[in-house]
Amino acid sequence: MEIYLVRHTETICEKGVCYGQSDVAIAEPFDLVFENIISQLPAEAIIFSSPLKRCSILAKHIQKRIKTISYQEDKRLMEMNFGDWEMKNWNDILPEQLNPWMEDFVNIPALNGESFVELHKRVVAFLSDQISEEIKQPIIIISHAGVIRSILCHHTFLPLKDAFTNKVDFGQVIKIVL
């Protein structure tokens, strides 16, 4: 089974802003970037998307351009919840809050948010619930860098602490085969 992992395109947020589950818009114009993404996808697929608009806008555009067997948005595909850090500049987060997380982002949650292991548990639950061997059609998952890194760790048995060795650019399409 082919699974296409698609990261949303660039957002309107300035570089250095922590925006995890904040529902920020994508930068325009995005038509050419969307066309490039679609050119890397199969002509027919099952589509799953994060409900955040930076993903759902792309997902709905893809849905119009390919034969869609089914389309579903799933909250488990949302980016990490950064809690009190949402929409703050990383440089403005107090070092006594940020440093422990930077040293062990896998297990230590953002202040009033979640840890990477918590994100990973919900992503694995999504995979377990939605992806089965009986599915023969390609699957497209439109999501976020953290979720995609989590899926890649799960797929390759890479330890979560090494998740950032998987580079995931805006608008990138990564194909995996189960």
PDB file of C-alpha atoms in Angstrom:
ATOM      1  CA  MET A   1       0.000   0.000   0.000  1.00  0.00           C
ATOM      2  CA  GLU A   2       1.256   3.448  -0.910  1.00  0.00           C
ATOM      3  CA  ILE A   3       0.918   6.295   1.564  1.00  0.00           C
ATOM      4  CA  TYR A   4       1.695   9.859   0.521  1.00  0.00           C
ATOM      5  CA  LEU A   5       2.558  12.153   3.419  1.00  0.00           C
ATOM      6  CA  VAL A   6       2.008  15.788   2.457  1.00  0.00           C
ATOM      7  CA  ARG A   7       3.021  18.729   4.593  1.00  0.00           C
ATOM      8  CA  HIS A   8       0.962  21.897   4.279  1.00  0.00           C
ATOM      9  CA  THR A   9       2.452  24.855   2.424  1.00  0.00           C
ATOM     10  CA  GLU A  10       3.992  27.925   4.071  1.00  0.00           C
ATOM     11  CA  THR A  11       1.882  29.842   6.539  1.00  0.00           C
ATOM     12  CA  ILE A  12       1.477  33.575   7.050  1.00  0.00           C
ATOM     13  CA  CYS A  13       3.375  33.356  10.355  1.00  0.00           C
ATOM     14  CA  GLU A  14       6.720  35.062  10.631  1.00  0.00           C
ATOM     15  CA  LYS A  15       9.757  32.826  11.041  1.00  0.00           C
ATOM     16  CA  GLY A  16      10.385  32.001  14.675  1.00  0.00           C
ATOM     17  CA  VAL A  17       6.722  31.915  15.756  1.00  0.00           C
ATOM     18  CA  CYS A  18       5.434  28.805  17.526  1.00  0.00           C
ATOM     19  CA  TYR A  19       2.038  28.009  16.010  1.00  0.00           C
ATOM     20  CA  GLY A  20       1.357  24.262  16.557  1.00  0.00           C
ATOM     21  CA  GLN A  21      -2.431  23.903  16.802  1.00  0.00           C
ATOM     22  CA  SER A  22      -3.209  27.564  16.164  1.00  0.00           C
ATOM     23  CA  ASP A  23      -5.368  27.721  13.050  1.00  0.00           C
ATOM     24  CA  VAL A  24      -3.218  30.015  10.919  1.00  0.00           C
ATOM     25  CA  ALA A  25      -3.720  30.736   7.225  1.00  0.00           C
ATOM     26  CA  ILE A  26      -1.388  29.721   4.420  1.00  0.00           C
ATOM     27  CA  ALA A  27       0.606  32.202   2.391  1.00  0.00           C
ATOM     28  CA  GLU A  28      -0.803  33.184  -0.985  1.00  0.00           C
ATOM     29  CA  PRO A  29      -0.585  32.732  -3.855  1.00  0.00           C
ATOM     30  CA  PHE A  30      -0.497  28.983  -3.432  1.00  0.00           C
ATOM     31  CA  ASP A  31      -1.875  27.693  -6.742  1.00  0.00           C
ATOM     32  CA  LEU A  32       1.523  26.857  -8.288  1.00  0.00           C
ATOM     33  CA  VAL A  33       2.712  25.113  -5.133  1.00  0.00           C
ATOM     34  CA  PHE A  34      -0.537  23.136  -4.978  1.00  0.00           C
ATOM     35  CA  GLU A  35      -0.115  22.103  -8.630  1.00  0.00           C
ATOM     36  CA  ASN A  36       3.421  20.884  -7.905  1.00  0.00           C
ATOM     37  CA  ILE A  37       2.115  18.814  -4.982  1.00  0.00           C
ATOM     38  CA  ILE A  38      -0.716  17.333  -7.050  1.00  0.00           C
ATOM     39  CA  SER A  39       1.743  16.333  -9.800  1.00  0.00           C
ATOM     40  CA  GLN A  40       3.433  14.027  -7.243  1.00  0.00           C
ATOM     41  CA  LEU A  41       0.222  12.299  -6.130  1.00  0.00           C
ATOM     42  CA  PRO A  42      -1.696   9.337  -7.555  1.00  0.00           C
ATOM     43  CA  ALA A  43      -4.744   9.936  -9.781  1.00  0.00           C
ATOM     44  CA  GLU A  44      -7.016   8.178  -7.277  1.00  0.00           C
ATOM     45  CA  ALA A  45      -6.740   7.940  -3.487  1.00  0.00           C
ATOM     46  CA  ILE A  46      -8.261   7.960  -0.038  1.00  0.00           C
ATOM     47  CA  ILE A  47      -7.568  11.338   1.617  1.00  0.00           C
ATOM     48  CA  PHE A  48      -7.113  12.118   5.303  1.00  0.00           C
ATOM     49  CA  SER A  49      -6.356  15.618   6.545  1.00  0.00           C
ATOM     50  CA  SER A  50      -5.743  17.602   9.669  1.00  0.00           C
ATOM     51  CA  PRO A  51      -8.763  19.882  10.196  1.00  0.00           C
ATOM     52  CA  LEU A  52      -6.524  22.952  10.573  1.00  0.00           C
ATOM     53  CA  LYS A  53      -7.110  25.221   7.578  1.00  0.00           C
ATOM     54  CA  ARG A  54      -3.463  25.178   6.489  1.00  0.00           C
ATOM     55  CA  CYS A  55      -4.051  21.497   5.699  1.00  0.00           C
ATOM     56  CA  SER A  56      -7.753  21.374   4.847  1.00  0.00           C
ATOM     57  CA  ILE A  57      -7.456  24.055   2.148  1.00  0.00           C
ATOM     58  CA  LEU A  58      -4.809  21.955   0.394  1.00  0.00           C
ATOM     59  CA  ALA A  59      -6.759  18.730   0.998  1.00  0.00           C
ATOM     60  CA  LYS A  60      -9.937  20.139  -0.544  1.00  0.00           C
ATOM     61  CA  HIS A  61      -7.962  21.391  -3.541  1.00  0.00           C
ATOM     62  CA  ILE A  62      -6.478  17.907  -4.025  1.00  0.00           C
ATOM     63  CA  GLN A  63      -9.931  16.377  -3.580  1.00  0.00           C
ATOM     64  CA  LYS A  64     -11.213  18.437  -6.522  1.00  0.00           C
ATOM     65  CA  ARG A  65      -8.306  17.409  -8.769  1.00  0.00           C
ATOM     66  CA  ILE A  66      -8.064  13.648  -8.267  1.00  0.00           C
ATOM     67  CA  LYS A  67     -10.569  10.821  -8.011  1.00  0.00           C
ATOM     68  CA  THR A  68     -11.274  10.734  -4.299  1.00  0.00           C
ATOM     69  CA  ILE A  69     -12.496   7.452  -2.870  1.00  0.00           C
ATOM     70  CA  SER A  70     -13.157   9.070   0.499  1.00  0.00           C
ATOM     71  CA  TYR A  71     -12.175  12.231   2.370  1.00  0.00           C
ATOM     72  CA  GLN A  72     -11.982  12.604   6.117  1.00  0.00           C
ATOM     73  CA  GLU A  73     -10.557  15.188   8.502  1.00  0.00           C
ATOM     74  CA  ASP A  74      -9.171  13.801  11.748  1.00  0.00           C
ATOM     75  CA  LYS A  75      -8.093  15.832  14.797  1.00  0.00           C
ATOM     76  CA  ARG A  76      -5.401  13.258  15.559  1.00  0.00           C
ATOM     77  CA  LEU A  77      -3.523  14.601  12.513  1.00  0.00           C
ATOM     78  CA  MET A  78      -3.212  18.083  14.067  1.00  0.00           C
ATOM     79  CA  GLU A  79       0.227  19.459  14.882  1.00  0.00           C
ATOM     80  CA  MET A  80       1.628  19.317  18.413  1.00  0.00           C
ATOM     81  CA  ASN A  81      -0.278  21.344  20.982  1.00  0.00           C
ATOM     82  CA  PHE A  82       2.206  23.919  22.253  1.00  0.00           C
ATOM     83  CA  GLY A  83      -0.198  25.180  24.938  1.00  0.00           C
ATOM     84  CA  ASP A  84       0.830  28.547  26.384  1.00  0.00           C
ATOM     85  CA  TRP A  85       3.574  28.893  23.778  1.00  0.00           C
ATOM     86  CA  GLU A  86       1.141  29.069  20.830  1.00  0.00           C
ATOM     87  CA  MET A  87       1.677  32.191  18.691  1.00  0.00           C
ATOM     88  CA  LYS A  88       4.668  33.324  20.748  1.00  0.00           C
ATOM     89  CA  ASN A  89       8.074  33.916  19.292  1.00  0.00           C
ATOM     90  CA  TRP A  90      10.369  31.085  20.371  1.00  0.00           C
ATOM     91  CA  ASN A  91      12.826  33.719  21.661  1.00  0.00           C
ATOM     92  CA  ASP A  92      10.131  35.125  23.976  1.00  0.00           C
ATOM     93  CA  ILE A  93       9.483  31.843  25.796  1.00  0.00           C
ATOM     94  CA  LEU A  94      11.110  31.889  29.214  1.00  0.00           C
ATOM     95  CA  PRO A  95      14.312  29.805  29.275  1.00  0.00           C
ATOM     96  CA  GLU A  96      13.205  27.996  32.450  1.00  0.00           C
ATOM     97  CA  GLN A  97      10.158  26.752  30.498  1.00  0.00           C
ATOM     98  CA  LEU A  98      11.799  26.150  27.131  1.00  0.00           C
ATOM     99  CA  ASN A  99      15.143  24.607  28.114  1.00  0.00           C
ATOM    100  CA  PRO A 100      13.776  21.442  29.786  1.00  0.00           C
ATOM    101  CA  TRP A 101      11.566  20.862  26.738  1.00  0.00           C
ATOM    102  CA  MET A 102      14.501  21.430  24.363  1.00  0.00           C
ATOM    103  CA  GLU A 103      16.524  18.861  26.319  1.00  0.00           C
ATOM    104  CA  ASP A 104      13.738  16.229  26.218  1.00  0.00           C
ATOM    105  CA  PHE A 105      10.934  17.257  23.824  1.00  0.00           C
ATOM    106  CA  VAL A 106       9.935  13.605  23.546  1.00  0.00           C
ATOM    107  CA  ASN A 107       8.744  13.319  27.146  1.00  0.00           C
ATOM    108  CA  ILE A 108       8.371  16.878  28.469  1.00  0.00           C
ATOM    109  CA  PRO A 109       5.262  18.729  27.292  1.00  0.00           C
ATOM    110  CA  ALA A 110       5.136  22.356  26.290  1.00  0.00           C
ATOM    111  CA  LEU A 111       3.617  24.445  29.098  1.00  0.00           C
ATOM    112  CA  ASN A 112      -0.078  23.412  29.169  1.00  0.00           C
ATOM    113  CA  GLY A 113       0.487  21.559  25.891  1.00  0.00           C
ATOM    114  CA  GLU A 114       1.681  18.117  24.901  1.00  0.00           C
ATOM    115  CA  SER A 115       4.926  16.228  24.496  1.00  0.00           C
ATOM    116  CA  PHE A 116       6.082  14.533  21.308  1.00  0.00           C
ATOM    117  CA  VAL A 117       5.313  11.114  22.792  1.00  0.00           C
ATOM    118  CA  GLU A 118       1.702  12.261  23.367  1.00  0.00           C
ATOM    119  CA  LEU A 119       1.492  13.451  19.747  1.00  0.00           C
ATOM    120  CA  HIS A 120       2.986  10.125  18.643  1.00  0.00           C
ATOM    121  CA  LYS A 121       0.395   8.112  20.609  1.00  0.00           C
ATOM    122  CA  ARG A 122      -2.505   9.890  18.897  1.00  0.00           C
ATOM    123  CA  VAL A 123      -0.874   9.532  15.466  1.00  0.00           C
ATOM    124  CA  VAL A 124      -0.297   5.796  16.003  1.00  0.00           C
ATOM    125  CA  ALA A 125      -3.933   5.485  17.168  1.00  0.00           C
ATOM    126  CA  PHE A 126      -5.017   7.178  13.921  1.00  0.00           C
ATOM    127  CA  LEU A 127      -2.880   4.769  11.871  1.00  0.00           C
ATOM    128  CA  SER A 128      -4.235   1.782  13.780  1.00  0.00           C
ATOM    129  CA  ASP A 129      -7.855   2.903  13.330  1.00  0.00           C
ATOM    130  CA  GLN A 130      -7.683   4.088   9.709  1.00  0.00           C
ATOM    131  CA  ILE A 131      -4.937   2.185   7.885  1.00  0.00           C
ATOM    132  CA  SER A 132      -5.457  -1.533   7.360  1.00  0.00           C
ATOM    133  CA  GLU A 133      -3.994  -4.175   5.075  1.00  0.00           C
ATOM    134  CA  GLU A 134      -7.371  -4.551   3.333  1.00  0.00           C
ATOM    135  CA  ILE A 135      -7.005  -1.078   1.812  1.00  0.00           C
ATOM    136  CA  LYS A 136      -5.594  -1.425  -1.681  1.00  0.00           C
ATOM    137  CA  GLN A 137      -5.922   2.184  -2.867  1.00  0.00           C
ATOM    138  CA  PRO A 138      -3.228   4.785  -2.247  1.00  0.00           C
ATOM    139  CA  ILE A 139      -3.693   6.972   0.808  1.00  0.00           C
ATOM    140  CA  ILE A 140      -2.861  10.667   1.038  1.00  0.00           C
ATOM    141  CA  ILE A 141      -2.340  12.209   4.482  1.00  0.00           C
ATOM    142  CA  ILE A 142      -2.182  16.019   4.567  1.00  0.00           C
ATOM    143  CA  SER A 143      -0.717  17.131   7.850  1.00  0.00           C
ATOM    144  CA  HIS A 144       2.126  18.871   9.694  1.00  0.00           C
ATOM    145  CA  ALA A 145       5.856  18.344  10.155  1.00  0.00           C
ATOM    146  CA  GLY A 146       5.499  16.896  13.665  1.00  0.00           C
ATOM    147  CA  VAL A 147       2.846  14.390  12.592  1.00  0.00           C
ATOM    148  CA  ILE A 148       4.789  13.380   9.485  1.00  0.00           C
ATOM    149  CA  ARG A 149       7.974  12.912  11.524  1.00  0.00           C
ATOM    150  CA  SER A 150       5.985  10.777  13.959  1.00  0.00           C
ATOM    151  CA  ILE A 151       4.663   8.588  11.126  1.00  0.00           C
ATOM    152  CA  LEU A 152       8.174   8.225   9.689  1.00  0.00           C
ATOM    153  CA  CYS A 153       9.528   7.205  13.117  1.00  0.00           C
ATOM    154  CA  HIS A 154       6.744   4.637  13.437  1.00  0.00           C
ATOM    155  CA  HIS A 155       7.316   3.320   9.907  1.00  0.00           C
ATOM    156  CA  THR A 156      11.118   3.036  10.169  1.00  0.00           C
ATOM    157  CA  PHE A 157      11.384   2.248  13.913  1.00  0.00           C
ATOM    158  CA  LEU A 158      13.432   5.406  14.366  1.00  0.00           C
ATOM    159  CA  PRO A 159      13.559   6.489  18.033  1.00  0.00           C
ATOM    160  CA  LEU A 160      11.377   9.542  18.662  1.00  0.00           C
ATOM    161  CA  LYS A 161      14.380  11.472  19.980  1.00  0.00           C
ATOM    162  CA  ASP A 162      15.792  11.269  16.426  1.00  0.00           C
ATOM    163  CA  ALA A 163      12.597  12.461  14.698  1.00  0.00           C
ATOM    164  CA  PHE A 164      14.205  15.707  13.538  1.00  0.00           C
ATOM    165  CA  THR A 165      16.657  13.771  11.363  1.00  0.00           C
ATOM    166  CA  ASN A 166      13.638  13.503   9.038  1.00  0.00           C
ATOM    167  CA  LYS A 167      13.573  16.779   7.133  1.00  0.00           C
ATOM    168  CA  VAL A 168      10.014  17.776   6.228  1.00  0.00           C
ATOM    169  CA  ASP A 169       9.717  20.957   4.157  1.00  0.00           C
ATOM    170  CA  PHE A 170       6.599  23.005   3.470  1.00  0.00           C
ATOM    171  CA  GLY A 171       4.671  21.401   0.607  1.00  0.00           C
ATOM    172  CA  GLN A 172       6.857  18.292   0.612  1.00  0.00           C
ATOM    173  CA  VAL A 173       5.417  14.952  -0.506  1.00  0.00           C
ATOM    174  CA  ILE A 174       6.964  11.829   1.023  1.00  0.00           C
ATOM    175  CA  LYS A 175       5.913   8.446  -0.299  1.00  0.00           C
ATOM    176  CA  ILE A 176       6.137   5.366   1.920  1.00  0.00           C
ATOM    177  CA  VAL A 177       5.114   1.821   1.104  1.00  0.00           C
ATOM    178  CA  LEU A 178       3.656  -0.510   3.716  1.00  0.00           C
TER     179      LEU A 178
END
